PDB file of C-alpha atoms in Angstrom:
ATOM      1  CA  MET A   1      54.024  70.221 110.456  1.00  0.00           C
ATOM      2  CA  LYS A   2      57.455  69.504 111.916  1.00  0.00           C
ATOM      3  CA  LYS A   3      59.038  70.021 108.490  1.00  0.00           C
ATOM      4  CA  PHE A   4      57.195  73.343 108.149  1.00  0.00           C
ATOM      5  CA  ILE A   5      58.428  74.537 111.567  1.00  0.00           C
ATOM      6  CA  THR A   6      61.961  73.391 110.739  1.00  0.00           C
ATOM      7  CA  CYS A   7      61.891  75.295 107.458  1.00  0.00           C
ATOM      8  CA  CYS A   8      60.605  78.434 109.187  1.00  0.00           C
ATOM      9  CA  LEU A   9      63.390  78.241 111.773  1.00  0.00           C
ATOM     10  CA  LEU A  10      66.003  77.732 109.052  1.00  0.00           C
ATOM     11  CA  VAL A  11      64.726  80.738 107.085  1.00  0.00           C
ATOM     12  CA  SER A  12      64.720  82.835 110.260  1.00  0.00           C
ATOM     13  CA  VAL A  13      68.299  81.876 111.118  1.00  0.00           C
ATOM     14  CA  LEU A  14      69.515  82.537 107.566  1.00  0.00           C
ATOM     15  CA  SER A  15      67.748  85.911 107.500  1.00  0.00           C
ATOM     16  CA  THR A  16      69.384  86.879 110.795  1.00  0.00           C
ATOM     17  CA  MET A  17      72.801  85.863 109.521  1.00  0.00           C
ATOM     18  CA  ILE A  18      72.347  87.891 106.350  1.00  0.00           C
ATOM     19  CA  ALA A  19      71.138  90.941 108.306  1.00  0.00           C
ATOM     20  CA  GLN A  20      74.154  90.884 110.622  1.00  0.00           C
ATOM     21  CA  ARG A  21      77.434  92.408 109.517  1.00  0.00           C
ATOM     22  CA  SER A  22      81.030  91.827 110.528  1.00  0.00           C
ATOM     23  CA  ASN A  23      82.764  94.059 113.055  1.00  0.00           C
ATOM     24  CA  GLU A  24      85.067  96.622 111.462  1.00  0.00           C
ATOM     25  CA  PHE A  25      88.203  98.648 111.953  1.00  0.00           C
ATOM     26  CA  GLN A  26      87.754 102.150 110.460  1.00  0.00           C
ATOM     27  CA  ALA A  27      90.227 104.883 109.537  1.00  0.00           C
ATOM     28  CA  ARG A  28      88.699 108.300 108.816  1.00  0.00           C
ATOM     29  CA  ALA A  29      90.309 111.511 107.526  1.00  0.00           C
ATOM     30  CA  GLY A  30      89.182 114.716 105.833  1.00  0.00           C
ATOM     31  CA  PHE A  31      88.583 118.419 106.498  1.00  0.00           C
ATOM     32  CA  GLY A  32      87.246 119.975 109.690  1.00  0.00           C
ATOM     33  CA  TRP A  33      86.060 123.375 110.869  1.00  0.00           C
ATOM     34  CA  ALA A  34      84.955 124.957 114.148  1.00  0.00           C
ATOM     35  CA  ALA A  35      83.351 128.212 115.325  1.00  0.00           C
ATOM     36  CA  PHE A  36      83.715 129.280 118.968  1.00  0.00           C
ATOM     37  CA  ARG A  37      82.673 131.868 121.473  1.00  0.00           C
ATOM     38  CA  THR A  38      85.854 132.606 123.430  1.00  0.00           C
ATOM     39  CA  THR A  39      86.312 133.923 126.950  1.00  0.00           C
ATOM     40  CA  SER A  40      89.790 134.902 128.143  1.00  0.00           C
ATOM     41  CA  GLN A  41      90.835 135.827 131.663  1.00  0.00           C
ATOM     42  CA  TRP A  42      94.161 137.358 132.651  1.00  0.00           C
ATOM     43  CA  THR A  43      95.150 137.652 136.299  1.00  0.00           C
ATOM     44  CA  TYR A  44      98.237 139.317 137.817  1.00  0.00           C
ATOM     45  CA  THR A  45      99.099 139.281 141.518  1.00  0.00           C
ATOM     46  CA  LEU A  46     101.305 141.979 143.010  1.00  0.00           C
ATOM     47  CA  GLY A  47     101.814 141.581 146.734  1.00  0.00           C
ATOM     48  CA  ASN A  48      98.349 141.291 148.288  1.00  0.00           C
ATOM     49  CA  THR A  49      96.618 142.866 145.299  1.00  0.00           C
ATOM     50  CA  THR A  50      95.222 140.946 142.326  1.00  0.00           C
ATOM     51  CA  PHE A  51      94.432 142.553 138.977  1.00  0.00           C
ATOM     52  CA  SER A  52      92.250 140.746 136.446  1.00  0.00           C
ATOM     53  CA  GLU A  53      90.918 141.377 132.975  1.00  0.00           C
ATOM     54  CA  ASN A  54      88.192 139.471 131.108  1.00  0.00           C
ATOM     55  CA  ASP A  55      87.422 139.543 127.405  1.00  0.00           C
ATOM     56  CA  THR A  56      84.815 137.848 125.202  1.00  0.00           C
ATOM     57  CA  ASP A  57      85.326 137.309 121.502  1.00  0.00           C
ATOM     58  CA  GLY A  58      84.878 134.731 118.719  1.00  0.00           C
ATOM     59  CA  ALA A  59      87.188 132.395 116.832  1.00  0.00           C
ATOM     60  CA  VAL A  60      87.072 130.189 113.748  1.00  0.00           C
ATOM     61  CA  ALA A  61      89.402 127.240 113.213  1.00  0.00           C
ATOM     62  CA  VAL A  62      90.190 124.783 110.441  1.00  0.00           C
ATOM     63  CA  HIS A  63      91.854 121.434 110.991  1.00  0.00           C
ATOM     64  CA  VAL A  64      92.719 118.048 109.537  1.00  0.00           C
ATOM     65  CA  PRO A  65      91.024 115.262 111.526  1.00  0.00           C
ATOM     66  CA  VAL A  66      92.277 111.669 111.726  1.00  0.00           C
ATOM     67  CA  GLU A  67      89.963 109.198 113.467  1.00  0.00           C
ATOM     68  CA  LEU A  68      90.563 105.521 114.213  1.00  0.00           C
ATOM     69  CA  ARG A  69      87.725 103.253 115.356  1.00  0.00           C
ATOM     70  CA  TYR A  70      87.382  99.616 116.392  1.00  0.00           C
ATOM     71  CA  GLU A  71      83.920  98.060 116.643  1.00  0.00           C
ATOM     72  CA  PHE A  72      83.313  95.863 119.665  1.00  0.00           C
ATOM     73  CA  ASN A  73      79.996  95.029 118.026  1.00  0.00           C
ATOM     74  CA  PRO A  74      77.950  96.649 115.206  1.00  0.00           C
ATOM     75  CA  ARG A  75      76.436  99.125 117.698  1.00  0.00           C
ATOM     76  CA  ILE A  76      79.437 100.190 119.811  1.00  0.00           C
ATOM     77  CA  ASN A  77      82.899 101.361 118.786  1.00  0.00           C
ATOM     78  CA  ALA A  78      85.752 103.312 120.342  1.00  0.00           C
ATOM     79  CA  GLY A  79      89.067 104.734 119.283  1.00  0.00           C
ATOM     80  CA  LEU A  80      91.522 107.599 118.948  1.00  0.00           C
ATOM     81  CA  ASP A  81      90.964 111.076 117.464  1.00  0.00           C
ATOM     82  CA  LEU A  82      93.720 113.417 116.252  1.00  0.00           C
ATOM     83  CA  LYS A  83      93.328 116.980 114.953  1.00  0.00           C
ATOM     84  CA  PHE A  84      95.961 119.323 113.545  1.00  0.00           C
ATOM     85  CA  GLY A  85      95.048 122.878 112.626  1.00  0.00           C
ATOM     86  CA  SER A  86      95.027 126.599 113.349  1.00  0.00           C
ATOM     87  CA  TYR A  87      92.735 129.486 114.240  1.00  0.00           C
ATOM     88  CA  LEU A  88      92.035 132.019 111.510  1.00  0.00           C
ATOM     89  CA  TYR A  89      92.835 135.708 111.886  1.00  0.00           C
ATOM     90  CA  ASP A  90      90.563 138.548 110.853  1.00  0.00           C
ATOM     91  CA  PRO A  91      91.636 139.585 107.317  1.00  0.00           C
ATOM     92  CA  ASP A  92      90.823 143.188 108.238  1.00  0.00           C
ATOM     93  CA  ASP A  93      93.437 143.065 111.013  1.00  0.00           C
ATOM     94  CA  SER A  94      96.469 144.893 109.632  1.00  0.00           C
ATOM     95  CA  LEU A  95      98.749 143.005 112.053  1.00  0.00           C
ATOM     96  CA  SER A  96      97.497 139.525 111.133  1.00  0.00           C
ATOM     97  CA  GLN A  97     100.508 139.031 108.835  1.00  0.00           C
ATOM     98  CA  TYR A  98     102.725 139.104 111.922  1.00  0.00           C
ATOM     99  CA  LYS A  99     100.714 136.465 113.777  1.00  0.00           C
ATOM    100  CA  SER A 100     100.624 132.680 113.510  1.00  0.00           C
ATOM    101  CA  ASN A 101      99.329 129.767 115.537  1.00  0.00           C
ATOM    102  CA  LYS A 102      98.942 126.006 115.434  1.00  0.00           C
ATOM    103  CA  PHE A 103      97.177 123.461 117.602  1.00  0.00           C
ATOM    104  CA  SER A 104      97.080 119.716 118.031  1.00  0.00           C
ATOM    105  CA  ILE A 105      94.350 117.723 119.769  1.00  0.00           C
ATOM    106  CA  ILE A 106      94.402 114.094 120.859  1.00  0.00           C
ATOM    107  CA  GLY A 107      91.430 112.350 122.442  1.00  0.00           C
ATOM    108  CA  LEU A 108      89.566 109.143 123.146  1.00  0.00           C
ATOM    109  CA  SER A 109      86.157 108.658 121.530  1.00  0.00           C
ATOM    110  CA  GLY A 110      83.217 106.331 121.914  1.00  0.00           C
ATOM    111  CA  GLU A 111      80.276 105.972 119.523  1.00  0.00           C
ATOM    112  CA  PHE A 112      76.842 104.387 119.530  1.00  0.00           C
ATOM    113  CA  THR A 113      75.579 103.431 116.067  1.00  0.00           C
ATOM    114  CA  ALA A 114      71.818 104.039 116.000  1.00  0.00           C
ATOM    115  CA  VAL A 115      71.424 102.865 112.390  1.00  0.00           C
ATOM    116  CA  SER A 116      73.804 100.018 111.647  1.00  0.00           C
ATOM    117  CA  ASN A 117      73.214  98.862 108.083  1.00  0.00           C
ATOM    118  CA  GLU A 118      75.961  97.386 105.930  1.00  0.00           C
ATOM    119  CA  ASN A 119      76.427 100.493 103.791  1.00  0.00           C
ATOM    120  CA  PHE A 120      74.792 103.252 105.846  1.00  0.00           C
ATOM    121  CA  ARG A 121      75.334 104.284 109.481  1.00  0.00           C
ATOM    122  CA  VAL A 122      74.003 106.987 111.793  1.00  0.00           C
ATOM    123  CA  TYR A 123      76.004 107.436 114.991  1.00  0.00           C
ATOM    124  CA  LEU A 124      76.224 109.458 118.204  1.00  0.00           C
ATOM    125  CA  GLY A 125      79.659 110.143 119.637  1.00  0.00           C
ATOM    126  CA  ILE A 126      81.469 111.620 122.629  1.00  0.00           C
ATOM    127  CA  ASN A 127      85.136 112.578 122.890  1.00  0.00           C
ATOM    128  CA  LEU A 128      87.422 113.555 125.780  1.00  0.00           C
ATOM    129  CA  ASN A 129      90.616 115.253 124.661  1.00  0.00           C
ATOM    130  CA  THR A 130      93.657 117.350 125.458  1.00  0.00           C
ATOM    131  CA  THR A 131      94.830 120.353 123.415  1.00  0.00           C
ATOM    132  CA  SER A 132      98.193 122.023 122.836  1.00  0.00           C
ATOM    133  CA  LEU A 133      98.120 125.517 121.279  1.00  0.00           C
ATOM    134  CA  THR A 134     101.127 127.658 120.296  1.00  0.00           C
ATOM    135  CA  VAL A 135     100.642 131.331 119.404  1.00  0.00           C
ATOM    136  CA  LYS A 136     103.468 133.400 117.922  1.00  0.00           C
ATOM    137  CA  GLU A 137     103.473 137.149 117.318  1.00  0.00           C
ATOM    138  CA  GLU A 138     106.163 139.396 115.866  1.00  0.00           C
ATOM    139  CA  LEU A 139     105.795 142.692 117.691  1.00  0.00           C
ATOM    140  CA  PRO A 140     107.104 146.071 116.444  1.00  0.00           C
ATOM    141  CA  PHE A 141     110.881 146.506 116.390  1.00  0.00           C
ATOM    142  CA  ASP A 142     111.336 142.800 115.487  1.00  0.00           C
ATOM    143  CA  ILE A 143     110.407 141.529 118.951  1.00  0.00           C
ATOM    144  CA  THR A 144     108.931 138.019 118.929  1.00  0.00           C
ATOM    145  CA  GLU A 145     106.737 136.553 121.660  1.00  0.00           C
ATOM    146  CA  THR A 146     105.435 132.999 121.915  1.00  0.00           C
ATOM    147  CA  GLN A 147     102.641 131.660 124.108  1.00  0.00           C
ATOM    148  CA  THR A 148     101.997 127.992 124.827  1.00  0.00           C
ATOM    149  CA  TRP A 149      98.557 126.888 126.042  1.00  0.00           C
ATOM    150  CA  ARG A 150      97.369 123.452 127.162  1.00  0.00           C
ATOM    151  CA  GLY A 151      94.135 122.027 128.533  1.00  0.00           C
ATOM    152  CA  GLY A 152      91.287 119.572 128.240  1.00  0.00           C
ATOM    153  CA  GLY A 153      88.075 119.463 126.279  1.00  0.00           C
ATOM    154  CA  VAL A 154      84.912 117.543 125.496  1.00  0.00           C
ATOM    155  CA  GLN A 155      83.014 117.025 122.266  1.00  0.00           C
ATOM    156  CA  ALA A 156      79.612 115.455 121.486  1.00  0.00           C
ATOM    157  CA  ASN A 157      78.451 114.920 117.914  1.00  0.00           C
ATOM    158  CA  VAL A 158      76.068 113.183 115.550  1.00  0.00           C
ATOM    159  CA  GLY A 159      77.095 111.876 112.149  1.00  0.00           C
ATOM    160  CA  PHE A 160      76.524 109.470 109.317  1.00  0.00           C
ATOM    161  CA  MET A 161      78.585 107.283 107.001  1.00  0.00           C
ATOM    162  CA  ALA A 162      77.608 106.018 103.551  1.00  0.00           C
ATOM    163  CA  PHE A 163      79.737 103.395 101.807  1.00  0.00           C
ATOM    164  CA  PHE A 164      79.898 103.199  98.010  1.00  0.00           C
ATOM    165  CA  SER A 165      82.252 100.196  97.936  1.00  0.00           C
ATOM    166  CA  LYS A 166      83.390  97.407 100.244  1.00  0.00           C
ATOM    167  CA  LEU A 167      86.319  99.524 101.422  1.00  0.00           C
ATOM    168  CA  ILE A 168      85.569 103.239 101.042  1.00  0.00           C
ATOM    169  CA  GLY A 169      82.773 105.578 102.075  1.00  0.00           C
ATOM    170  CA  VAL A 170      82.039 109.166 103.077  1.00  0.00           C
ATOM    171  CA  ASN A 171      81.798 110.439 106.639  1.00  0.00           C
ATOM    172  CA  PHE A 172      80.120 113.584 107.984  1.00  0.00           C
ATOM    173  CA  ASN A 173      79.501 114.770 111.532  1.00  0.00           C
ATOM    174  CA  VAL A 174      78.646 117.946 113.439  1.00  0.00           C
ATOM    175  CA  GLY A 175      78.397 118.685 117.138  1.00  0.00           C
ATOM    176  CA  TYR A 176      79.234 120.650 120.281  1.00  0.00           C
ATOM    177  CA  ASP A 177      82.871 121.418 121.113  1.00  0.00           C
ATOM    178  CA  SER A 178      84.405 122.885 124.269  1.00  0.00           C
ATOM    179  CA  HIS A 179      87.980 123.500 125.509  1.00  0.00           C
ATOM    180  CA  THR A 180      89.536 125.131 128.586  1.00  0.00           C
ATOM    181  CA  LEU A 181      93.190 126.083 128.132  1.00  0.00           C
ATOM    182  CA  LYS A 182      95.759 127.408 130.592  1.00  0.00           C
ATOM    183  CA  LEU A 183      98.795 129.525 129.722  1.00  0.00           C
ATOM    184  CA  LYS A 184     101.793 127.255 130.367  1.00  0.00           C
ATOM    185  CA  SER A 185     104.717 129.286 129.054  1.00  0.00           C
ATOM    186  CA  TYR A 186     105.547 132.697 127.629  1.00  0.00           C
ATOM    187  CA  THR A 187     108.794 133.531 125.865  1.00  0.00           C
ATOM    188  CA  LEU A 188     110.027 136.928 124.700  1.00  0.00           C
ATOM    189  CA  GLU A 189     112.843 136.879 122.150  1.00  0.00           C
ATOM    190  CA  GLY A 190     113.519 133.269 123.101  1.00  0.00           C
ATOM    191  CA  GLU A 191     113.786 134.047 126.826  1.00  0.00           C
ATOM    192  CA  SER A 192     111.296 132.261 129.089  1.00  0.00           C
ATOM    193  CA  GLN A 193     109.321 134.653 131.313  1.00  0.00           C
ATOM    194  CA  ASP A 194     108.331 134.081 134.943  1.00  0.00           C
ATOM    195  CA  LEU A 195     104.584 133.296 135.239  1.00  0.00           C
ATOM    196  CA  SER A 196     104.481 132.682 138.996  1.00  0.00           C
ATOM    197  CA  ALA A 197     102.365 135.812 139.564  1.00  0.00           C
ATOM    198  CA  PHE A 198     100.519 135.684 136.270  1.00  0.00           C
ATOM    199  CA  THR A 199      97.792 133.336 134.967  1.00  0.00           C
ATOM    200  CA  GLY A 200      95.891 133.139 131.718  1.00  0.00           C
ATOM    201  CA  THR A 201      92.765 131.079 130.981  1.00  0.00           C
ATOM    202  CA  LEU A 202      91.109 130.655 127.599  1.00  0.00           C
ATOM    203  CA  LYS A 203      87.698 129.000 127.247  1.00  0.00           C
ATOM    204  CA  LEU A 204      86.213 128.053 123.875  1.00  0.00           C
ATOM    205  CA  GLN A 205      82.634 126.836 123.359  1.00  0.00           C
ATOM    206  CA  GLY A 206      80.924 126.281 120.046  1.00  0.00           C
ATOM    207  CA  VAL A 207      80.294 123.870 117.197  1.00  0.00           C
ATOM    208  CA  ASN A 208      82.504 121.890 114.862  1.00  0.00           C
ATOM    209  CA  GLY A 209      82.098 119.650 111.875  1.00  0.00           C
ATOM    210  CA  THR A 210      84.010 117.132 109.775  1.00  0.00           C
ATOM    211  CA  ILE A 211      83.618 115.833 106.243  1.00  0.00           C
ATOM    212  CA  GLY A 212      85.863 113.245 104.637  1.00  0.00           C
ATOM    213  CA  LEU A 213      86.462 109.645 103.677  1.00  0.00           C
ATOM    214  CA  VAL A 214      86.381 106.456 105.724  1.00  0.00           C
ATOM    215  CA  LEU A 215      88.291 103.237 105.035  1.00  0.00           C
ATOM    216  CA  ARG A 216      86.892 100.056 106.602  1.00  0.00           C
ATOM    217  CA  LEU A 217      88.603  96.724 107.127  1.00  0.00           C
TER     218      LEU A 217
END
């Protein structure tokens, strides 16, 4: 009887060891997209009078995501997210050829892995980030203006990873994305303009997604 119990315990321990997996460091990269509902607010103060204008529109962005993750255990990981991209202009806009923009996003992320198998994962994530956006337009008569926007954001997503080797797998996620940006500088023909009486706020709310590869160590 004692031998039987000992054997059962040994099998149980071995099964547990086989089921567990080592903690990992992951590097992820690929292609990302986002679709937003945008709300902009412009406010100008002249003496004791304030003028404001609000506008609602939409925006689509593409970006290159780079994500780094360290697992504290097979269920919890955290790391750094980077995104580099731009917002797309309406192809029917005849002035789009005179416009350009670029943004960069850096943030801290945490993830809970709901399904934590060796070669397949399902995870829930949250990210707090900061964004820098530069918009450049070449106005008529060769006049160039540049706007710089900065602000914070939050993202929540769900995703999965499937590994087809010991090192490489595929990664996909989709989720909610939100940013609130403030106008920080405005230059006209290289000359910085006074914004003491002028404010601009840009809010973006929508969805984003990422598909790419993941390298695990």
